[in-house]
Short mmCIF file of C-alpha atoms in Angstrom, two decimals:
data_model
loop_
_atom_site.label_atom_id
_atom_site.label_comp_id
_atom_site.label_asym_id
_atom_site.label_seq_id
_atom_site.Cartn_x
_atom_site.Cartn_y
_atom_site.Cartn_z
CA UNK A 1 -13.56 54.67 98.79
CA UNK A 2 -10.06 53.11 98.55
CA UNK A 3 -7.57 51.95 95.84
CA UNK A 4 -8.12 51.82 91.85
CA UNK A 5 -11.55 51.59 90.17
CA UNK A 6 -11.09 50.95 86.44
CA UNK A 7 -14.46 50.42 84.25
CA UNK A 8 -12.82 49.04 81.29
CA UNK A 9 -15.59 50.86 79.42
CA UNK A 10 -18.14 48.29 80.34
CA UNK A 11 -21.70 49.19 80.82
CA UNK A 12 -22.69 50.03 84.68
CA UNK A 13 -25.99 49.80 86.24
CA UNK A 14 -26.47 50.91 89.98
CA UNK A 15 -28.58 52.97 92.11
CA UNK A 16 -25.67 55.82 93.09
CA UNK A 17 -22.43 56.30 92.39
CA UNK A 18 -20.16 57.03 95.07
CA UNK A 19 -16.45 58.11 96.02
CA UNK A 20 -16.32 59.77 98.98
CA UNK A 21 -14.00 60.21 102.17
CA UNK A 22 -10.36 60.95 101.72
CA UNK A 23 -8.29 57.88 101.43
CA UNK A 24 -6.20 57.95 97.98
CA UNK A 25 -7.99 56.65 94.82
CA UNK A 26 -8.09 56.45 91.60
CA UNK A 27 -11.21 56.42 89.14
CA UNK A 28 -11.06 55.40 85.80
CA UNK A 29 -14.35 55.52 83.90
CA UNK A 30 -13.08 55.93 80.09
CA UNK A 31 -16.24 55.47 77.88
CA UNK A 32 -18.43 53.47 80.11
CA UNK A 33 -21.74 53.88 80.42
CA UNK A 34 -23.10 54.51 83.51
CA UNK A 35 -26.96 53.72 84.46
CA UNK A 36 -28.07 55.23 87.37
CA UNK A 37 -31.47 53.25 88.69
CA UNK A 38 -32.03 55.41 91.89
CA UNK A 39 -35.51 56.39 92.27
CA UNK A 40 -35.19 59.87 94.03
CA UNK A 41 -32.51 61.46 96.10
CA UNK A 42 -28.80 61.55 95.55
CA UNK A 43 -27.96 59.38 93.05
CA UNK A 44 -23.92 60.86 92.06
CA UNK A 45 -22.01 62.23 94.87
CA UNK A 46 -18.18 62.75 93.90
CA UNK A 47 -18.19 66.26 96.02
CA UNK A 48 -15.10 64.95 98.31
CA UNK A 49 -12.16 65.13 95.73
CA UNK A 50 -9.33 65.12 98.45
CA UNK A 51 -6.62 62.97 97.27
CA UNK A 52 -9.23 61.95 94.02
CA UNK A 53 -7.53 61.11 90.88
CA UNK A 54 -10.55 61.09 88.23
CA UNK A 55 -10.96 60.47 84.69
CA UNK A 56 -14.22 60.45 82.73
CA UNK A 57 -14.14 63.06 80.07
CA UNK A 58 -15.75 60.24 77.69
CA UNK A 59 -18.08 58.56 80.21
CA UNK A 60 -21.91 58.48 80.05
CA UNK A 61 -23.92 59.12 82.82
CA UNK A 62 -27.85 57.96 82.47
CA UNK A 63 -30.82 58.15 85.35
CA UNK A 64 -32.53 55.89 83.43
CA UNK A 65 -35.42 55.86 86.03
CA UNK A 66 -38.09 58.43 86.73
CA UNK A 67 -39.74 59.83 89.83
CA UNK A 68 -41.50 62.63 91.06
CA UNK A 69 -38.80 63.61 93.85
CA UNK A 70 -35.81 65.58 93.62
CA UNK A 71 -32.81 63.62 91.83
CA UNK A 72 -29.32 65.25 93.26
CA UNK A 73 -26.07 65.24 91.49
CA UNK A 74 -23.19 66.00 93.26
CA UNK A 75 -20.06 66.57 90.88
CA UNK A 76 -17.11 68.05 93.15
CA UNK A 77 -16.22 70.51 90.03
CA UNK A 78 -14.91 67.03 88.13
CA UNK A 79 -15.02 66.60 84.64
CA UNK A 80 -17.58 64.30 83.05
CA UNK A 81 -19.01 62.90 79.25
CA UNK A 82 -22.76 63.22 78.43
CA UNK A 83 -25.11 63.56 81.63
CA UNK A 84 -28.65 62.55 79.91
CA UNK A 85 -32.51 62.75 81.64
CA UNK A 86 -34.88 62.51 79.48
CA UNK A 87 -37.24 59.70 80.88
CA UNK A 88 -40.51 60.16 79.54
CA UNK A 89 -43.19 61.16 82.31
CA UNK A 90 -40.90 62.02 85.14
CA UNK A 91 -41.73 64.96 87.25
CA UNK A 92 -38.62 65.06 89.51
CA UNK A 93 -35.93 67.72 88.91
CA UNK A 94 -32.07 67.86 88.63
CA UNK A 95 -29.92 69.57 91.16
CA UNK A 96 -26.55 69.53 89.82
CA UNK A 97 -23.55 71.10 92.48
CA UNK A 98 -20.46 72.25 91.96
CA UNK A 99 -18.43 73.76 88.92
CA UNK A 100 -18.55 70.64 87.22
CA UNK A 101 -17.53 70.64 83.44
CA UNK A 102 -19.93 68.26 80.88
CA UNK A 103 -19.35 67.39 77.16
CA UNK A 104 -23.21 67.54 77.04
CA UNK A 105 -25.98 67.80 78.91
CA UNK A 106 -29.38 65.85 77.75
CA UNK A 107 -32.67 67.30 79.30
CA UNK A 108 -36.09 66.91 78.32
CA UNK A 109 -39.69 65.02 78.49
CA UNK A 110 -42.46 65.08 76.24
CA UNK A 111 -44.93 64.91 78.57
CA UNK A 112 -44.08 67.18 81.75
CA UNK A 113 -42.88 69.82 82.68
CA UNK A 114 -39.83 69.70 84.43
CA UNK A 115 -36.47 72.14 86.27
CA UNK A 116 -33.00 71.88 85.77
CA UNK A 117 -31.40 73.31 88.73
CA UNK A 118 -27.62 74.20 88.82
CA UNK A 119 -26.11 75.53 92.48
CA UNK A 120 -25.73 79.36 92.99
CA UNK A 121 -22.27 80.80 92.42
CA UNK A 122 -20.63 77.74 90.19
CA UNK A 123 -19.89 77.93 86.41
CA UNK A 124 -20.59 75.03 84.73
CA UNK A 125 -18.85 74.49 81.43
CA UNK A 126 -20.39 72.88 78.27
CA UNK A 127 -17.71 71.15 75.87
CA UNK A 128 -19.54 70.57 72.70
CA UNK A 129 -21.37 72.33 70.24
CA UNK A 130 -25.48 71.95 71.30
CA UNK A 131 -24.12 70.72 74.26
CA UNK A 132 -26.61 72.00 76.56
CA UNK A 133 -29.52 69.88 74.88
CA UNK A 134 -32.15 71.27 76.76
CA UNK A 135 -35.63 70.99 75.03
CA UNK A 136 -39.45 71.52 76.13
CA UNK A 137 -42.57 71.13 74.27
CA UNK A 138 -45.32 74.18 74.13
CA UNK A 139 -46.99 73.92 77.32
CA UNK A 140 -44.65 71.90 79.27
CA UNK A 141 -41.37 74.09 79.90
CA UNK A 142 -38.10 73.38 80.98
CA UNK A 143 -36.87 75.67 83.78
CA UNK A 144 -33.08 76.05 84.17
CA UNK A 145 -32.83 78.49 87.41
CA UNK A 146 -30.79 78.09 90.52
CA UNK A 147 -31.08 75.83 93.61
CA UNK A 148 -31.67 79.06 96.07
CA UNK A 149 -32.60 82.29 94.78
CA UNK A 150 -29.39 83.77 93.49
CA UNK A 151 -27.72 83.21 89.82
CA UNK A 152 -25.55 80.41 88.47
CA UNK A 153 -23.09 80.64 85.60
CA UNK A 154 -22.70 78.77 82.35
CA UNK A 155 -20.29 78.61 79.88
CA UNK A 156 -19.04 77.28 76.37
CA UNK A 157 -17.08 78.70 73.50
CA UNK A 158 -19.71 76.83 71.13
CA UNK A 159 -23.07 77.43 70.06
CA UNK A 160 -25.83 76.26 72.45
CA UNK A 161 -29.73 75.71 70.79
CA UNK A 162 -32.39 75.43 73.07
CA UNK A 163 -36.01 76.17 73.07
CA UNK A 164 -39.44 76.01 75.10
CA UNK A 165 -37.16 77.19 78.60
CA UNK A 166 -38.52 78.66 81.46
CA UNK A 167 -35.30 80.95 82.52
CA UNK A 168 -34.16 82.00 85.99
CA UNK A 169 -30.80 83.68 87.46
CA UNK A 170 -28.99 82.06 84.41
CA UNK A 171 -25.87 84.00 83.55
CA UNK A 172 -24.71 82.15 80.18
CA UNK A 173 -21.23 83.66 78.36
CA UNK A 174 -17.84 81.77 77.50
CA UNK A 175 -18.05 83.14 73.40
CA UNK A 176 -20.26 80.99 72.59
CA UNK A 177 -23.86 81.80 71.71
CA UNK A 178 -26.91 80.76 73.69
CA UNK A 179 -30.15 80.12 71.94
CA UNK A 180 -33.33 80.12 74.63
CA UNK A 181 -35.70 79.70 71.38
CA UNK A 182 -37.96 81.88 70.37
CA UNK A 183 -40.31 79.64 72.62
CA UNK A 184 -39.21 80.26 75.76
CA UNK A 185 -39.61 82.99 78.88
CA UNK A 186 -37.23 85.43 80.32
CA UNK A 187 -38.50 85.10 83.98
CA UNK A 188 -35.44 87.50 84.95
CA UNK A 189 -32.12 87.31 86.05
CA UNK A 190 -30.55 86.43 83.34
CA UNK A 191 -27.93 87.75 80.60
CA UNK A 192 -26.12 86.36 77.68
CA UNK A 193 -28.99 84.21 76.42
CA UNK A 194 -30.71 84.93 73.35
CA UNK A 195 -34.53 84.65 73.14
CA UNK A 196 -35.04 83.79 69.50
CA UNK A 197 -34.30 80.74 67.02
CA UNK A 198 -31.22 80.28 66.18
CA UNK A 199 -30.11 81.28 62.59
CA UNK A 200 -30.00 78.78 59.76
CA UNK A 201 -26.57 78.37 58.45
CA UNK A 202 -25.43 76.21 55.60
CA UNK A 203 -23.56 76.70 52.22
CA UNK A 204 -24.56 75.03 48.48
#
């Protein structure tokens, strides 16, 4: 809450991460990765950025536990590396607020069903090509929609490949081009994505 925090790029385990309040800080995360062991509830909350100087473009960011409850991630519109949940068997879902901006995104599980929620009204930007990693099996659907019932923005000048999505109130753009799969449903409200495979490109 106070002062310098520099990771060093060592691996973290805790049960939140936290910088909150306004006092002046500084957080350095560089490639660390981060292991978050909360159960349920809000595990990330960096949505008070007054006087927050922040760094962790190359940073990973694991829940590397599962649950059945709702698992809350509270960026502050910062920019982070690789957010991955994909523990096997987990029902909970993913609220992510804020216009936060992610290298990559990890999302998926085998075995369940599960939703990837993003607040109404932010953008969320996706760095790297197949950045938005999000991938369902037949049967058990990822849904990307919105926290309430309004739409949510994402963007990326690369190509994003997805498939076996469940599709709500998603406005994706940025010049990129986003693949739903041919495997997935257009439950309305959205534009920009595109509901087949994407094409197979190569050269001999």
């Amino acid at each position: 809450q106070n002062g310098t925090f520099l990771s060093n790029n060592f691996t973290i385990s805790c049960k939140k991460f936290s910088s909150s309040g306004s006092a002046v800080r500084t957080v350095t995360l560089g490639t660390s990765t981060i292991n978050l062991t909360r159960g349920s509830s809000l595990i990330w909350d960096t949505s008070t950025i007054t006087n927050l100087t922040w760094s962790a473009a190359s940073s990973t960011i694991i829940i590397s536990v599962g649950g059945s409850s709702t698992f809350n991630f509270n960026g502050g519109g910062l920019t982070f590396g690789t957010l991955t949940y994909i523990v096997s068997g987990s029902t909970g879902e993913l609220d992510i607020t804020g216009s936060n901006s992610f290298a990559q995104i990890n999302f998926s599980d085998v075995t369940n069903a599960r939703s990837l929620k993003f607040t109404a009204a932010t953008t969320t930007t996706i760095r790297n090509t197949n950045g938005f990693n999000i991938q369902g099996t037949s049967g058990k659907l990822m849904t990307i929609a919105s926290v309430t019932a309004a739409t949510h923005t994402l963007t990326s000048t690369q190509k994003q490949i997805c498939n076996y999505l469940h599709l709500t109130n998603s406005l994706a753009g940025g010049g990129g081009s986003w693949y739903a799969g041919a495997n997935s449903t257009d439950n309305g409200g959205n534009t920009g994505w595109i509901f087949t495979a994407a094409p197979i490109t190569g050269g001999g």
